[in-house]
Amino acid sequence: MLSRVLRAGALLHRAPLTVQSAAMYSTATKVSVANLKQLRQETEISLKLCRQALEQSGDDIAKARQWLEETQSARAAKAKSKLGSRSAAEGRVGIATQDSTAAVVQLNCETDFVARNDKFSALSDNVGAALLAYAKASGSQSTDFVNVPAETLAALPLNDSTVRQAVDDMIALLGENIVISDSAYIAAPESNVLGTYAHVGKYAACVCLDTSDKGKASEVSNRVAQHIVAMDPPSTEELLSQPFVLDSSKTVADVLGSDTTIVSFQRWQL
């Protein structure tokens, strides 16, 4: 009890805080609302971090961006180290296509909540676009699907950085483990027609057609890919003989017609 009284007395007799000493605790830079709003819009990072960046950078937006990039990289590395061993069974399968080239990426996360997050979906689309660019630049002219090693995909350029850094940044932002589980592409000759279909981010398919009537083949190719997602045929022969999922009075062979054949196809499921 005596020690409590003595401490209380010491507080009562402490010298009052002067204006000069108070100033020592008010050294933070005053942040303008306009700069805070601009930095928030440009980076989509929390207001708290944007304010901290501007305070640390003298309310200079360029320096604040640099501070955020350096801090984000550190946060991403720390988050990946912490979360990297956790199971990632949810996610999204997406397809990017251009002409006779298609790229498929399966990106996994821990929960369905994050799988439906707009930022996660955008990351999936961006990684798919990076793989599509890689496929087109490869110079490949093949109707075969090429599986891409995770390390190869992770090293691809994306938004002035790499796919790996983009994934790590998203781990830090969303607080879940994120893993590139599967990726493949097909870069077929221009004479071929590709059909693609993705269903609720959980299923996807791509089919490559050889045809003498590209107009007709282009009309039915995506619907054949939809059939592949729905029916999961084990072989081309069985696929052709199956009743067409959108019109059971016809087989897939009937829908394609005599001037179009299936060269290859692949189906993905989360």
Coordinates of C-alpha atoms in Angstrom, one line a residue:
M1 CA 0.0 0.0 0.0
L2 CA 2.8 2.4 0.9
S3 CA 4.5 1.9 -2.4
R4 CA 1.3 2.6 -4.3
V5 CA 0.9 5.9 -2.3
L6 CA 4.5 6.9 -3.0
R7 CA 4.0 6.3 -6.8
A8 CA 0.8 8.2 -6.8
G9 CA 2.5 11.1 -4.9
A10 CA 5.3 11.1 -7.5
L11 CA 2.8 11.4 -10.2
L12 CA 1.1 14.3 -8.5
H13 CA 4.3 16.2 -8.0
R14 CA 5.7 15.6 -11.6
A15 CA 6.4 18.7 -13.5
P16 CA 3.6 19.7 -15.9
L17 CA 4.1 19.0 -19.6
T18 CA 5.3 22.1 -21.3
V19 CA 4.5 23.2 -24.8
Q20 CA 8.1 22.5 -25.8
S21 CA 8.0 18.9 -24.4
A22 CA 4.6 18.2 -25.9
A23 CA 6.0 19.1 -29.3
M24 CA 8.4 16.1 -29.0
Y25 CA 5.4 13.8 -29.2
S26 CA 3.9 15.5 -32.3
T27 CA 6.6 14.9 -35.0
A28 CA 4.4 13.0 -37.4
T29 CA 3.9 14.7 -40.8
K30 CA 0.4 16.1 -41.4
V31 CA -1.1 14.1 -44.2
S32 CA -3.4 15.8 -46.8
V33 CA -6.7 14.2 -47.4
A34 CA -6.2 14.5 -51.2
N35 CA -2.9 12.5 -51.1
L36 CA -4.4 9.9 -48.8
K37 CA -7.4 9.4 -51.1
Q38 CA -5.1 9.3 -54.2
L39 CA -2.7 6.7 -52.6
R40 CA -5.6 4.6 -51.5
Q41 CA -7.2 4.6 -55.0
E42 CA -3.9 3.8 -56.7
T43 CA -2.8 0.9 -54.3
E44 CA -6.1 -0.4 -52.9
I45 CA -4.2 -0.8 -49.6
S46 CA -5.9 0.0 -46.3
L47 CA -6.3 3.6 -45.3
K48 CA -4.3 2.9 -42.1
L49 CA -1.2 1.7 -44.1
C50 CA -1.6 4.5 -46.7
R51 CA -1.7 7.1 -43.9
Q52 CA 1.4 5.5 -42.3
A53 CA 3.2 5.6 -45.6
L54 CA 2.5 9.2 -46.2
E55 CA 3.6 10.1 -42.6
Q56 CA 6.8 8.2 -43.1
S57 CA 7.4 9.9 -46.5
G58 CA 6.7 13.5 -45.7
D59 CA 3.3 13.4 -47.5
D60 CA 5.1 12.7 -50.7
I61 CA 3.0 10.2 -52.8
A62 CA 6.0 8.8 -54.9
K63 CA 8.0 8.2 -51.7
A64 CA 4.9 6.7 -50.0
R65 CA 4.5 4.3 -52.9
Q66 CA 8.1 3.1 -52.6
W67 CA 7.6 2.7 -48.8
L68 CA 4.5 0.7 -49.3
E69 CA 6.2 -1.6 -51.9
E70 CA 9.1 -2.3 -49.6
T71 CA 6.8 -2.8 -46.6
Q72 CA 4.5 -5.0 -48.7
S73 CA 7.3 -7.2 -49.8
A74 CA 8.4 -7.7 -46.2
R75 CA 4.8 -8.4 -45.1
A76 CA 4.3 -10.8 -48.0
A77 CA 7.5 -12.8 -47.2
K78 CA 6.5 -13.0 -43.5
A79 CA 2.9 -14.1 -44.3
K80 CA 4.1 -16.7 -46.8
S81 CA 6.5 -18.1 -44.1
K82 CA 3.7 -18.3 -41.6
L83 CA 0.9 -19.5 -43.9
G84 CA 2.7 -21.6 -46.5
S85 CA 2.2 -24.9 -44.8
R86 CA -1.6 -24.6 -44.4
S87 CA -3.9 -26.7 -46.6
A88 CA -5.3 -24.9 -49.7
A89 CA -8.2 -27.0 -51.0
E90 CA -10.5 -24.3 -52.4
G91 CA -9.8 -21.9 -55.2
R92 CA -10.5 -21.2 -58.8
V93 CA -9.9 -22.6 -62.3
G94 CA -9.7 -20.0 -65.0
I95 CA -9.1 -20.0 -68.8
A96 CA -7.6 -17.2 -70.9
T97 CA -7.9 -17.5 -74.7
Q98 CA -6.8 -15.6 -77.8
D99 CA -7.3 -17.0 -81.3
S100 CA -6.0 -20.6 -81.3
T101 CA -4.1 -20.2 -78.0
A102 CA -5.5 -21.0 -74.5
A103 CA -4.0 -21.0 -71.0
V104 CA -5.5 -22.6 -68.0
V105 CA -4.5 -21.9 -64.4
Q106 CA -5.7 -23.5 -61.2
L107 CA -5.1 -21.2 -58.2
N108 CA -5.9 -22.7 -54.7
C109 CA -6.7 -21.0 -51.4
E110 CA -7.9 -22.1 -48.0
T111 CA -11.6 -21.1 -48.0
D112 CA -14.5 -20.6 -50.4
F113 CA -14.9 -17.1 -49.0
V114 CA -11.5 -16.1 -50.4
A115 CA -12.1 -18.1 -53.6
R116 CA -15.1 -15.8 -54.3
N117 CA -13.1 -12.6 -53.4
D118 CA -12.8 -10.1 -56.3
K119 CA -9.1 -9.6 -55.7
F120 CA -8.4 -13.3 -55.7
S121 CA -10.4 -13.7 -59.0
A122 CA -8.5 -10.8 -60.5
L123 CA -5.2 -12.5 -59.5
S124 CA -6.4 -15.7 -61.2
D125 CA -7.2 -13.8 -64.4
N126 CA -3.9 -11.9 -64.3
V127 CA -1.9 -15.1 -63.9
G128 CA -3.8 -16.7 -66.7
A129 CA -3.1 -13.7 -68.9
A130 CA 0.7 -14.0 -68.1
L131 CA 0.6 -17.7 -69.1
L132 CA -1.3 -16.9 -72.3
A133 CA 1.4 -14.3 -73.2
Y134 CA 4.1 -16.9 -72.5
A135 CA 2.3 -19.5 -74.6
K136 CA 2.0 -17.1 -77.6
A137 CA 5.6 -16.1 -77.3
S138 CA 6.7 -19.7 -77.2
G139 CA 6.3 -20.1 -80.9
S140 CA 4.6 -23.4 -80.4
Q141 CA 2.3 -24.7 -83.1
S142 CA 0.9 -27.9 -81.6
T143 CA -2.5 -29.4 -80.8
D144 CA -1.1 -31.0 -77.6
F145 CA -1.6 -29.5 -74.2
V146 CA 1.6 -28.5 -72.4
N147 CA 1.7 -28.7 -68.6
V148 CA 3.7 -25.9 -67.1
P149 CA 5.9 -26.4 -64.0
A150 CA 4.9 -24.3 -61.0
E151 CA 8.3 -22.7 -60.8
T152 CA 8.2 -21.7 -64.5
L153 CA 4.8 -20.1 -64.1
A154 CA 5.9 -18.3 -60.8
A155 CA 8.9 -16.7 -62.6
L156 CA 6.8 -15.2 -65.5
P157 CA 6.5 -11.4 -65.6
L158 CA 3.4 -9.8 -64.3
N159 CA 2.7 -6.1 -63.7
D160 CA 6.4 -5.0 -63.5
S161 CA 7.1 -7.9 -61.1
T162 CA 6.5 -11.6 -61.3
V163 CA 3.7 -14.1 -60.8
R164 CA 5.4 -15.3 -57.6
Q165 CA 5.5 -11.8 -56.1
A166 CA 1.8 -11.2 -57.0
V167 CA 0.8 -14.4 -55.3
D168 CA 2.9 -13.6 -52.2
D169 CA 1.4 -10.1 -52.0
M170 CA -2.1 -11.6 -52.2
I171 CA -1.2 -14.0 -49.3
A172 CA -0.3 -11.0 -47.2
L173 CA -3.4 -9.1 -48.2
L174 CA -6.0 -11.8 -47.8
G175 CA -4.3 -13.8 -44.9
E176 CA -4.6 -17.2 -46.5
N177 CA -2.2 -19.6 -48.1
I178 CA -2.4 -19.4 -52.0
V179 CA -0.9 -22.0 -54.2
I180 CA -0.6 -22.4 -58.0
S181 CA -1.7 -26.0 -58.3
D182 CA -2.0 -26.6 -62.0
S183 CA -1.4 -24.8 -65.3
A184 CA -1.3 -25.7 -68.9
Y185 CA -1.6 -24.2 -72.3
I186 CA -2.3 -25.1 -75.9
A187 CA -0.9 -23.0 -78.8
A188 CA -2.5 -24.6 -81.9
P189 CA -2.0 -23.7 -85.5
E190 CA -4.4 -20.9 -86.7
S191 CA -6.2 -23.5 -88.9
N192 CA -7.6 -25.1 -85.7
V193 CA -10.5 -23.9 -83.7
L194 CA -10.5 -23.9 -79.8
G195 CA -13.5 -24.1 -77.6
T196 CA -13.4 -23.3 -73.9
Y197 CA -15.8 -23.3 -71.0
A198 CA -15.4 -22.6 -67.3
H199 CA -18.2 -23.3 -64.7
V200 CA -18.4 -21.3 -61.4
G201 CA -14.6 -21.3 -61.2
K202 CA -14.6 -25.0 -60.2
Y203 CA -14.5 -26.8 -63.6
A204 CA -13.0 -25.9 -67.0
A205 CA -12.4 -27.6 -70.4
C206 CA -10.7 -26.8 -73.6
V207 CA -11.2 -28.7 -76.9
C208 CA -9.2 -28.4 -80.1
L209 CA -11.0 -28.9 -83.4
D210 CA -9.8 -29.6 -86.9
T211 CA -12.3 -28.4 -89.5
S212 CA -12.9 -27.4 -93.1
D213 CA -15.7 -25.0 -91.9
K214 CA -14.2 -22.7 -89.3
G215 CA -17.4 -20.7 -89.1
K216 CA -19.6 -23.6 -88.1
A217 CA -16.8 -25.1 -85.8
S218 CA -16.5 -21.7 -84.0
E219 CA -20.2 -21.7 -83.3
V220 CA -20.2 -25.2 -81.6
S221 CA -16.8 -25.3 -80.1
N222 CA -17.6 -23.7 -76.8
R223 CA -20.7 -25.8 -76.4
V224 CA -18.7 -29.0 -76.9
A225 CA -16.3 -27.7 -74.2
Q226 CA -19.4 -27.2 -72.0
H227 CA -20.4 -30.8 -72.7
I228 CA -16.9 -32.0 -71.7
V229 CA -17.2 -30.2 -68.3
A230 CA -20.7 -31.7 -67.7
M231 CA -20.0 -35.3 -68.8
D232 CA -16.3 -35.8 -68.2
P233 CA -15.7 -38.2 -71.1
P234 CA -12.6 -40.5 -70.7
S235 CA -11.7 -40.6 -74.4
T236 CA -12.4 -38.9 -77.7
E237 CA -14.3 -42.0 -79.0
E238 CA -16.7 -41.9 -76.0
L239 CA -17.1 -38.2 -76.2
L240 CA -18.2 -38.4 -79.8
S241 CA -20.8 -41.1 -79.1
Q242 CA -22.3 -39.4 -76.0
P243 CA -25.8 -37.8 -76.2
F244 CA -25.1 -34.0 -76.5
V245 CA -25.8 -32.4 -73.1
L246 CA -27.7 -29.5 -74.6
D247 CA -29.7 -31.6 -77.0
S248 CA -30.0 -35.3 -76.1
S249 CA -31.6 -36.1 -79.5
K250 CA -28.1 -35.7 -81.0
T251 CA -24.7 -37.1 -80.3
V252 CA -21.6 -34.9 -80.1
A253 CA -20.5 -36.3 -83.4
D254 CA -23.9 -35.1 -84.9
V255 CA -23.3 -31.6 -83.5
L256 CA -19.8 -31.4 -85.0
G257 CA -20.8 -32.7 -88.4
S258 CA -18.7 -34.6 -90.9
D259 CA -16.4 -31.7 -91.7
T260 CA -15.1 -31.3 -88.1
T261 CA -13.1 -33.6 -85.9
I262 CA -11.8 -33.5 -82.3
V263 CA -8.0 -33.4 -82.2
S264 CA -7.5 -33.1 -78.4
F265 CA -9.3 -32.0 -75.3
Q266 CA -8.6 -31.6 -71.6
R267 CA -10.8 -31.1 -68.5
W268 CA -9.9 -29.6 -65.2
Q269 CA -11.7 -29.9 -61.8
L270 CA -10.9 -28.2 -58.6

